PDB file of C-alpha atoms and ligand atoms in Angstrom:
ATOM      1  CA  UNK A 730       0.000   0.000   0.000  1.00 42.00           C
ATOM      2  CA  UNK A 731       3.005   2.299   0.360  1.00 44.00           C
ATOM      3  CA  UNK A 732       2.554   3.533  -3.186  1.00 47.00           C
ATOM      4  CA  UNK A 733      -0.764   5.074  -2.179  1.00 77.00           C
ATOM      5  CA  UNK A 734       0.912   7.338   0.327  1.00 97.00           C
ATOM      6  CA  UNK A 735       2.344  10.542  -1.082  1.00 97.00           C
ATOM      7  CA  UNK A 736       5.337  11.504   1.095  1.00 98.00           C
ATOM      8  CA  UNK A 737       5.242  14.888   2.800  1.00 98.00           C
ATOM      9  CA  UNK A 738       8.426  16.829   3.493  1.00 98.00           C
ATOM     10  CA  UNK A 739       7.572  19.730   5.792  1.00 98.00           C
ATOM     11  CA  UNK A 740       9.887  22.423   7.082  1.00 98.00           C
ATOM     12  CA  UNK A 741       9.354  23.529  10.664  1.00 98.00           C
ATOM     13  CA  UNK A 742      11.079  26.895  10.891  1.00 98.00           C
ATOM     14  CA  UNK A 743      10.451  27.165  14.641  1.00 98.00           C
ATOM     15  CA  UNK A 744      11.224  30.674  15.971  1.00 98.00           C
ATOM     16  CA  UNK A 745      13.278  31.674  12.951  1.00 98.00           C
ATOM     17  CA  UNK A 746      12.553  33.975  10.052  1.00 98.00           C
ATOM     18  CA  UNK A 747      11.828  37.605   9.263  1.00 98.00           C
ATOM     19  CA  UNK A 748      10.011  39.127   6.306  1.00 98.00           C
ATOM     20  CA  UNK A 749      13.147  38.885   4.179  1.00 98.00           C
ATOM     21  CA  UNK A 750      13.206  35.124   4.653  1.00 98.00           C
ATOM     22  CA  UNK A 751      10.607  34.898   1.925  1.00 98.00           C
ATOM     23  CA  UNK A 752      13.612  34.677  -0.398  1.00 98.00           C
ATOM     24  CA  UNK A 753      14.029  31.069   0.793  1.00 98.00           C
ATOM     25  CA  UNK A 754      10.377  30.328   0.043  1.00 98.00           C
ATOM     26  CA  UNK A 755      10.876  31.811  -3.416  1.00 98.00           C
ATOM     27  CA  UNK A 756      13.767  29.426  -4.016  1.00 98.00           C
ATOM     28  CA  UNK A 757      11.679  26.455  -2.931  1.00 98.00           C
ATOM     29  CA  UNK A 758       8.826  27.588  -5.170  1.00 98.00           C
ATOM     30  CA  UNK A 759      11.151  28.005  -8.132  1.00 98.00           C
ATOM     31  CA  UNK A 760      12.145  24.331  -7.863  1.00 97.00           C
ATOM     32  CA  UNK A 761       8.723  22.987  -6.917  1.00 96.00           C
ATOM     33  CA  UNK A 762       7.747  21.679 -10.344  1.00 95.00           C
ATOM     34  CA  UNK A 763      10.525  19.077 -10.195  1.00 96.00           C
ATOM     35  CA  UNK A 764       8.930  17.532  -7.115  1.00 97.00           C
ATOM     36  CA  UNK A 765       5.279  17.569  -8.150  1.00 94.00           C
ATOM     37  CA  UNK A 766       3.680  14.157  -8.121  1.00 94.00           C
ATOM     38  CA  UNK A 767       6.536  12.618  -6.150  1.00 97.00           C
ATOM     39  CA  UNK A 768       6.521  14.398  -2.822  1.00 98.00           C
ATOM     40  CA  UNK A 769       4.431  17.114  -1.227  1.00 98.00           C
ATOM     41  CA  UNK A 770       6.315  20.102   0.137  1.00 98.00           C
ATOM     42  CA  UNK A 771       5.186  22.280   3.024  1.00 98.00           C
ATOM     43  CA  UNK A 772       6.789  25.221   4.797  1.00 98.00           C
ATOM     44  CA  UNK A 773       5.727  26.078   8.360  1.00 99.00           C
ATOM     45  CA  UNK A 774       7.118  29.534   9.134  1.00 98.00           C
ATOM     46  CA  UNK A 775       6.522  31.400  12.397  1.00 98.00           C
ATOM     47  CA  UNK A 776       2.973  32.731  12.694  1.00 98.00           C
ATOM     48  CA  UNK A 777       4.040  36.278  11.837  1.00 98.00           C
ATOM     49  CA  UNK A 778       4.940  35.076   8.342  1.00 98.00           C
ATOM     50  CA  UNK A 779       2.076  32.677   7.611  1.00 98.00           C
ATOM     51  CA  UNK A 780      -0.109  35.216   5.807  1.00 98.00           C
ATOM     52  CA  UNK A 781       2.758  36.615   3.753  1.00 98.00           C
ATOM     53  CA  UNK A 782       4.031  33.165   2.801  1.00 98.00           C
ATOM     54  CA  UNK A 783       0.554  31.825   2.026  1.00 98.00           C
ATOM     55  CA  UNK A 784      -0.158  34.763  -0.261  1.00 98.00           C
ATOM     56  CA  UNK A 785       3.125  34.235  -2.076  1.00 98.00           C
ATOM     57  CA  UNK A 786       2.652  30.464  -2.399  1.00 98.00           C
ATOM     58  CA  UNK A 787      -0.938  30.679  -3.588  1.00 97.00           C
ATOM     59  CA  UNK A 788      -1.354  28.681  -6.788  1.00 95.00           C
ATOM     60  CA  UNK A 789       2.007  26.961  -6.283  1.00 96.00           C
ATOM     61  CA  UNK A 790       2.387  23.355  -5.106  1.00 96.00           C
ATOM     62  CA  UNK A 791       3.994  24.568  -1.856  1.00 98.00           C
ATOM     63  CA  UNK A 792       1.652  24.318   1.113  1.00 98.00           C
ATOM     64  CA  UNK A 793       1.987  26.660   4.058  1.00 98.00           C
ATOM     65  CA  UNK A 794       1.448  25.395   7.588  1.00 99.00           C
ATOM     66  CA  UNK A 795       1.667  26.762  11.121  1.00 99.00           C
ATOM     67  CA  UNK A 796       3.513  25.443  14.166  1.00 98.00           C
ATOM     68  CA  UNK A 797       0.905  25.448  16.927  1.00 98.00           C
ATOM     69  CA  UNK A 798      -2.633  26.584  17.683  1.00 98.00           C
ATOM     70  CA  UNK A 799      -4.877  27.100  20.679  1.00 98.00           C
ATOM     71  CA  UNK A 800      -7.701  24.626  21.163  1.00 98.00           C
ATOM     72  CA  UNK A 801     -10.380  27.318  21.387  1.00 98.00           C
ATOM     73  CA  UNK A 802     -11.681  29.203  18.357  1.00 98.00           C
ATOM     74  CA  UNK A 803     -11.536  32.626  20.036  1.00 98.00           C
ATOM     75  CA  UNK A 804     -11.442  34.194  23.466  1.00 98.00           C
ATOM     76  CA  UNK A 805      -9.383  35.752  26.223  1.00 98.00           C
ATOM     77  CA  UNK A 806      -6.107  33.938  25.584  1.00 98.00           C
ATOM     78  CA  UNK A 807      -3.496  36.668  25.304  1.00 98.00           C
ATOM     79  CA  UNK A 808      -0.774  35.884  22.840  1.00 98.00           C
ATOM     80  CA  UNK A 809      -2.380  32.713  21.493  1.00 98.00           C
ATOM     81  CA  UNK A 810      -3.664  32.020  18.003  1.00 98.00           C
ATOM     82  CA  UNK A 811      -6.608  29.859  17.050  1.00 98.00           C
ATOM     83  CA  UNK A 812      -6.709  27.363  14.222  1.00 99.00           C
ATOM     84  CA  UNK A 813      -9.381  29.535  12.619  1.00 99.00           C
ATOM     85  CA  UNK A 814      -6.953  32.479  12.577  1.00 98.00           C
ATOM     86  CA  UNK A 815      -4.246  30.355  10.973  1.00 98.00           C
ATOM     87  CA  UNK A 816      -6.700  29.100   8.365  1.00 98.00           C
ATOM     88  CA  UNK A 817      -7.786  32.694   7.745  1.00 98.00           C
ATOM     89  CA  UNK A 818      -4.124  33.623   7.237  1.00 98.00           C
ATOM     90  CA  UNK A 819      -3.800  30.941   4.570  1.00 98.00           C
ATOM     91  CA  UNK A 820      -2.385  27.932   6.415  1.00 98.00           C
ATOM     92  CA  UNK A 821      -3.594  24.495   5.323  1.00 98.00           C
ATOM     93  CA  UNK A 822      -2.061  22.569   8.207  1.00 99.00           C
ATOM     94  CA  UNK A 823      -0.764  23.026  11.724  1.00 99.00           C
ATOM     95  CA  UNK A 824       1.845  21.115  13.714  1.00 99.00           C
ATOM     96  CA  UNK A 825       0.573  20.113  17.160  1.00 99.00           C
ATOM     97  CA  UNK A 826       2.344  18.437  20.051  1.00 98.00           C
ATOM     98  CA  UNK A 827       5.864  19.196  18.923  1.00 98.00           C
ATOM     99  CA  UNK A 828       8.265  18.083  21.641  1.00 98.00           C
ATOM    100  CA  UNK A 829       9.312  21.690  22.220  1.00 98.00           C
ATOM    101  CA  UNK A 830       5.678  22.515  23.009  1.00 98.00           C
ATOM    102  CA  UNK A 831       5.340  19.394  25.156  1.00 98.00           C
ATOM    103  CA  UNK A 832       8.546  20.299  27.041  1.00 98.00           C
ATOM    104  CA  UNK A 833       8.545  24.108  27.331  1.00 98.00           C
ATOM    105  CA  UNK A 834       4.774  24.578  27.499  1.00 98.00           C
ATOM    106  CA  UNK A 835       4.002  21.372  29.377  1.00 98.00           C
ATOM    107  CA  UNK A 836       1.465  20.271  26.788  1.00 98.00           C
ATOM    108  CA  UNK A 837      -0.222  16.976  27.596  1.00 98.00           C
ATOM    109  CA  UNK A 838      -1.574  14.382  25.189  1.00 98.00           C
ATOM    110  CA  UNK A 839      -5.091  15.574  26.006  1.00 98.00           C
ATOM    111  CA  UNK A 840      -4.164  19.147  25.047  1.00 98.00           C
ATOM    112  CA  UNK A 841      -2.513  17.964  21.871  1.00 99.00           C
ATOM    113  CA  UNK A 842      -5.634  16.005  20.983  1.00 98.00           C
ATOM    114  CA  UNK A 843      -7.777  19.098  21.625  1.00 99.00           C
ATOM    115  CA  UNK A 844      -5.508  21.105  19.332  1.00 99.00           C
ATOM    116  CA  UNK A 845      -5.789  18.485  16.596  1.00 99.00           C
ATOM    117  CA  UNK A 846      -9.580  18.676  16.923  1.00 99.00           C
ATOM    118  CA  UNK A 847      -9.328  22.467  16.707  1.00 99.00           C
ATOM    119  CA  UNK A 848      -7.325  22.120  13.519  1.00 99.00           C
ATOM    120  CA  UNK A 849     -10.066  19.959  11.989  1.00 99.00           C
ATOM    121  CA  UNK A 850     -12.777  22.337  13.173  1.00 99.00           C
ATOM    122  CA  UNK A 851     -11.020  25.106  11.246  1.00 99.00           C
ATOM    123  CA  UNK A 852     -10.440  22.931   8.186  1.00 98.00           C
ATOM    124  CA  UNK A 853      -6.722  22.393   8.736  1.00 99.00           C
ATOM    125  CA  UNK A 854      -4.763  19.162   8.593  1.00 99.00           C
ATOM    126  CA  UNK A 855      -3.039  18.309  11.889  1.00 99.00           C
ATOM    127  CA  UNK A 856       0.567  17.150  11.999  1.00 99.00           C
ATOM    128  CA  UNK A 857       0.771  15.391  15.366  1.00 99.00           C
ATOM    129  CA  UNK A 858       4.260  14.872  16.805  1.00 99.00           C
ATOM    130  CA  UNK A 859       5.262  12.001  19.058  1.00 98.00           C
ATOM    131  CA  UNK A 860       8.627  10.726  20.226  1.00 98.00           C
ATOM    132  CA  UNK A 861      10.578   9.451  23.191  1.00 98.00           C
ATOM    133  CA  UNK A 862      13.281  11.212  25.220  1.00 98.00           C
ATOM    134  CA  UNK A 863      16.806   9.876  25.577  1.00 97.00           C
ATOM    135  CA  UNK A 864      16.089   8.525  29.053  1.00 98.00           C
ATOM    136  CA  UNK A 865      12.982   6.747  27.815  1.00 98.00           C
ATOM    137  CA  UNK A 866      14.906   5.162  24.951  1.00 97.00           C
ATOM    138  CA  UNK A 867      17.748   4.051  27.228  1.00 97.00           C
ATOM    139  CA  UNK A 868      15.189   2.550  29.596  1.00 98.00           C
ATOM    140  CA  UNK A 869      13.718   0.543  26.712  1.00 98.00           C
ATOM    141  CA  UNK A 870      10.436   2.436  26.879  1.00 98.00           C
ATOM    142  CA  UNK A 871      10.341   3.891  23.372  1.00 98.00           C
ATOM    143  CA  UNK A 872       7.366   1.944  22.073  1.00 98.00           C
ATOM    144  CA  UNK A 873       5.465   2.243  25.333  1.00 98.00           C
ATOM    145  CA  UNK A 874       5.878   6.041  25.341  1.00 98.00           C
ATOM    146  CA  UNK A 875       5.121   6.485  21.667  1.00 98.00           C
ATOM    147  CA  UNK A 876       2.126   4.175  21.937  1.00 98.00           C
ATOM    148  CA  UNK A 877       0.740   6.228  24.808  1.00 98.00           C
ATOM    149  CA  UNK A 878       1.260   9.476  22.875  1.00 98.00           C
ATOM    150  CA  UNK A 879      -0.416   8.096  19.760  1.00 98.00           C
ATOM    151  CA  UNK A 880      -3.337   6.830  21.831  1.00 98.00           C
ATOM    152  CA  UNK A 881      -3.700  10.086  23.745  1.00 98.00           C
ATOM    153  CA  UNK A 882      -2.969  12.622  21.027  1.00 98.00           C
ATOM    154  CA  UNK A 883      -4.883  11.297  18.020  1.00 98.00           C
ATOM    155  CA  UNK A 884      -8.575  12.168  18.115  1.00 98.00           C
ATOM    156  CA  UNK A 885     -11.337   9.788  17.099  1.00 98.00           C
ATOM    157  CA  UNK A 886     -12.064  10.474  13.454  1.00 98.00           C
ATOM    158  CA  UNK A 887      -8.447  10.380  12.305  1.00 98.00           C
ATOM    159  CA  UNK A 888      -8.122   9.822   8.551  1.00 98.00           C
ATOM    160  CA  UNK A 889      -5.231   9.991   6.080  1.00 98.00           C
ATOM    161  CA  UNK A 890      -6.661  13.312   4.843  1.00 98.00           C
ATOM    162  CA  UNK A 891      -6.965  15.112   8.156  1.00 98.00           C
ATOM    163  CA  UNK A 892      -3.899  13.957  10.073  1.00 98.00           C
ATOM    164  CA  UNK A 893      -0.212  13.202   9.638  1.00 99.00           C
ATOM    165  CA  UNK A 894       1.915  11.672  12.384  1.00 99.00           C
ATOM    166  CA  UNK A 895       5.491  12.853  12.871  1.00 98.00           C
ATOM    167  CA  UNK A 896       7.728  10.448  14.785  1.00 98.00           C
ATOM    168  CA  UNK A 897      10.449  12.612  16.259  1.00 98.00           C
ATOM    169  CA  UNK A 898      12.730  11.106  18.890  1.00 98.00           C
ATOM    170  CA  UNK A 899      13.326  14.051  21.225  1.00 98.00           C
ATOM    171  CA  UNK A 900      17.022  13.208  21.548  1.00 98.00           C
ATOM    172  CA  UNK A 901      17.447  13.407  17.770  1.00 98.00           C
ATOM    173  CA  UNK A 902      15.965  16.899  17.409  1.00 97.00           C
ATOM    174  CA  UNK A 903      18.608  19.492  16.691  1.00 97.00           C
ATOM    175  CA  UNK A 904      21.405  17.248  17.937  1.00 97.00           C
ATOM    176  CA  UNK A 905      22.775  15.724  14.752  1.00 97.00           C
ATOM    177  CA  UNK A 906      21.971  12.302  16.213  1.00 96.00           C
ATOM    178  CA  UNK A 907      19.618   9.931  14.431  1.00 97.00           C
ATOM    179  CA  UNK A 908      18.252   6.510  15.309  1.00 97.00           C
ATOM    180  CA  UNK A 909      19.418   3.520  13.298  1.00 98.00           C
ATOM    181  CA  UNK A 910      17.266   2.675  10.322  1.00 98.00           C
ATOM    182  CA  UNK A 911      16.202  -0.470  12.196  1.00 98.00           C
ATOM    183  CA  UNK A 912      15.004   1.646  15.109  1.00 98.00           C
ATOM    184  CA  UNK A 913      13.128   3.988  12.773  1.00 98.00           C
ATOM    185  CA  UNK A 914      11.500   1.024  11.029  1.00 98.00           C
ATOM    186  CA  UNK A 915      10.485  -0.471  14.361  1.00 98.00           C
ATOM    187  CA  UNK A 916       8.929   2.762  15.639  1.00 98.00           C
ATOM    188  CA  UNK A 917       7.097   3.531  12.403  1.00 98.00           C
ATOM    189  CA  UNK A 918       5.836  -0.030  12.022  1.00 98.00           C
ATOM    190  CA  UNK A 919       4.641   0.042  15.601  1.00 98.00           C
ATOM    191  CA  UNK A 920       2.836   3.368  15.126  1.00 98.00           C
ATOM    192  CA  UNK A 921       1.124   2.101  11.982  1.00 98.00           C
ATOM    193  CA  UNK A 922       0.011  -1.032  13.803  1.00 98.00           C
ATOM    194  CA  UNK A 923      -1.395   1.069  16.653  1.00 98.00           C
ATOM    195  CA  UNK A 924      -3.297   3.198  14.141  1.00 98.00           C
ATOM    196  CA  UNK A 925      -4.646   0.022  12.517  1.00 98.00           C
ATOM    197  CA  UNK A 926      -5.849  -1.318  15.865  1.00 98.00           C
ATOM    198  CA  UNK A 927      -7.789   1.822  16.628  1.00 98.00           C
ATOM    199  CA  UNK A 928      -8.868   3.193  13.255  1.00 98.00           C
ATOM    200  CA  UNK A 929      -8.775   0.137  10.988  1.00 98.00           C
ATOM    201  CA  UNK A 930      -6.375  -1.101   8.357  1.00 97.00           C
ATOM    202  CA  UNK A 931      -7.505   1.268   5.600  1.00 97.00           C
ATOM    203  CA  UNK A 932      -6.728   4.335   7.721  1.00 98.00           C
ATOM    204  CA  UNK A 933      -3.419   2.819   8.826  1.00 98.00           C
ATOM    205  CA  UNK A 934      -2.459   2.053   5.236  1.00 98.00           C
ATOM    206  CA  UNK A 935      -3.200   5.604   4.154  1.00 98.00           C
ATOM    207  CA  UNK A 936      -1.993   7.735   7.026  1.00 98.00           C
ATOM    208  CA  UNK A 937       1.421   9.277   6.573  1.00 98.00           C
ATOM    209  CA  UNK A 938       4.086   8.888   9.243  1.00 98.00           C
ATOM    210  CA  UNK A 939       6.937  11.348   8.886  1.00 98.00           C
ATOM    211  CA  UNK A 940      10.314  10.923  10.505  1.00 98.00           C
ATOM    212  CA  UNK A 941      11.817  13.985  12.168  1.00 98.00           C
ATOM    213  CA  UNK A 942      15.052  14.694  14.022  1.00 98.00           C
ATOM    214  CA  UNK A 943      18.310  15.843  12.432  1.00 98.00           C
ATOM    215  CA  UNK A 944      17.212  15.081   8.881  1.00 98.00           C
ATOM    216  CA  UNK A 945      19.638  16.638   6.412  1.00 98.00           C
ATOM    217  CA  UNK A 946      20.470  16.161   2.737  1.00 98.00           C
ATOM    218  CA  UNK A 947      23.219  13.658   3.543  1.00 98.00           C
ATOM    219  CA  UNK A 948      21.009  11.260   5.533  1.00 98.00           C
ATOM    220  CA  UNK A 949      17.616  11.877   3.908  1.00 98.00           C
ATOM    221  CA  UNK A 950      17.834   9.146   1.319  1.00 98.00           C
ATOM    222  CA  UNK A 951      18.654   6.496   3.898  1.00 98.00           C
ATOM    223  CA  UNK A 952      15.981   7.627   6.359  1.00 98.00           C
ATOM    224  CA  UNK A 953      13.305   8.160   3.720  1.00 98.00           C
ATOM    225  CA  UNK A 954      13.834   4.690   2.274  1.00 98.00           C
ATOM    226  CA  UNK A 955      12.968   3.005   5.582  1.00 98.00           C
ATOM    227  CA  UNK A 956       9.684   1.135   5.424  1.00 97.00           C
ATOM    228  CA  UNK A 957       6.694   3.049   6.793  1.00 98.00           C
ATOM    229  CA  UNK A 958       8.510   6.405   6.555  1.00 98.00           C
ATOM    230  CA  UNK A 959       6.402   8.797   4.492  1.00 98.00           C
ATOM    231  CA  UNK A 960       8.454  11.947   4.443  1.00 98.00           C
ATOM    232  CA  UNK A 961      10.160  14.158   6.960  1.00 98.00           C
ATOM    233  CA  UNK A 962       9.498  16.944   9.409  1.00 98.00           C
ATOM    234  CA  UNK A 963      12.617  19.042   9.128  1.00 98.00           C
ATOM    235  CA  UNK A 964      13.780  21.710  11.569  1.00 98.00           C
ATOM    236  CA  UNK A 965      17.204  23.288  11.182  1.00 98.00           C
ATOM    237  CA  UNK A 966      17.843  22.074   7.646  1.00 98.00           C
ATOM    238  CA  UNK A 967      14.566  23.550   6.399  1.00 98.00           C
ATOM    239  CA  UNK A 968      15.741  27.130   6.885  1.00 98.00           C
ATOM    240  CA  UNK A 969      17.878  27.036   3.758  1.00 98.00           C
ATOM    241  CA  UNK A 970      16.034  26.225   0.553  1.00 98.00           C
ATOM    242  CA  UNK A 971      18.977  24.269  -0.836  1.00 98.00           C
ATOM    243  CA  UNK A 972      19.089  21.941   2.162  1.00 98.00           C
ATOM    244  CA  UNK A 973      15.311  21.581   2.286  1.00 98.00           C
ATOM    245  CA  UNK A 974      15.182  20.704  -1.401  1.00 98.00           C
ATOM    246  CA  UNK A 975      18.172  18.436  -0.951  1.00 98.00           C
ATOM    247  CA  UNK A 976      16.160  16.447   1.578  1.00 98.00           C
ATOM    248  CA  UNK A 977      13.074  16.324  -0.643  1.00 98.00           C
ATOM    249  CA  UNK A 978      15.341  15.103  -3.455  1.00 98.00           C
ATOM    250  CA  UNK A 979      15.410  11.751  -1.686  1.00 98.00           C
ATOM    251  CA  UNK A 980      12.128  11.178  -3.522  1.00 98.00           C
ATOM    252  CA  UNK A 981      13.285  12.120  -7.027  1.00 96.00           C
TER     253      UNK A 981
HETATM  254  P1  PGA B1293      15.722  19.239  13.473  1.00 89.21           P
HETATM  255  O1  PGA B1293      14.254  19.460  14.091  1.00 89.21           O
HETATM  256  O2  PGA B1293      15.534  18.831  12.027  1.00 89.21           O
HETATM  257  O3  PGA B1293      16.407  20.556  13.616  1.00 89.21           O
HETATM  258  O4  PGA B1293      16.371  18.154  14.279  1.00 89.21           O
HETATM  259  C1  PGA B1293      13.193  18.636  13.722  1.00 89.21           C
HETATM  260  C2  PGA B1293      11.936  19.104  14.378  1.00 89.21           C
HETATM  261  O5  PGA B1293      11.994  19.576  15.531  1.00 89.21           O
HETATM  262  O6  PGA B1293      10.855  19.035  13.783  1.00 89.21           O
END
């Protein structure tokens, strides 16, 4: 069934980027035609740039996403942004439950699930992140932790169209470290099996599971060729168009 899944390479810019950074988006857009039909490309800039980027990318194959949303549609939540606002700005997707949100903002699986539901309410696709810490991996608890996160963070009603899972081992994010391909295959196979148990085989066969954590052009081909890996969520290496495209080139 793997052929039915179109890989998604998404760039998570995190708290990086000013108006002038649109030059990198322009470079990605200029190359986009080469990737069409083989891999979907998405750029998730900081919220301040979503509207500008979405306007620029309109009509191009490059999708624009956001990095987080509040669970409520509106209200007295100073500094927060709702999924509806991100949709209004032109986003088509939003990352929820990134490990930096889980760590620095103490987000729980229940909150992540509420955010994914908010994304759907607004008409956005949710990219739900899961992944174990170093201590959890060393303790042999990777699958237990990831299984709990998948169970707690994915809402009922998950389909291949409304949700993407990003498996991101916390210890691999921004560190230059990556799991072995055998470990990636084990985690992704496990996640797909968990999805099958809860949502049925058809959903499990269709839902995309990205790998994230220190993906770069030099390791993308190896990581992207692992079974059950359907693209990448890329942090640091997504800030430069050449590196981002170099990663997506794993699918050419
Ligand atoms: P990284 O980040 O590619 O810089 O390791 C990945 C992520 O946090 O999504």
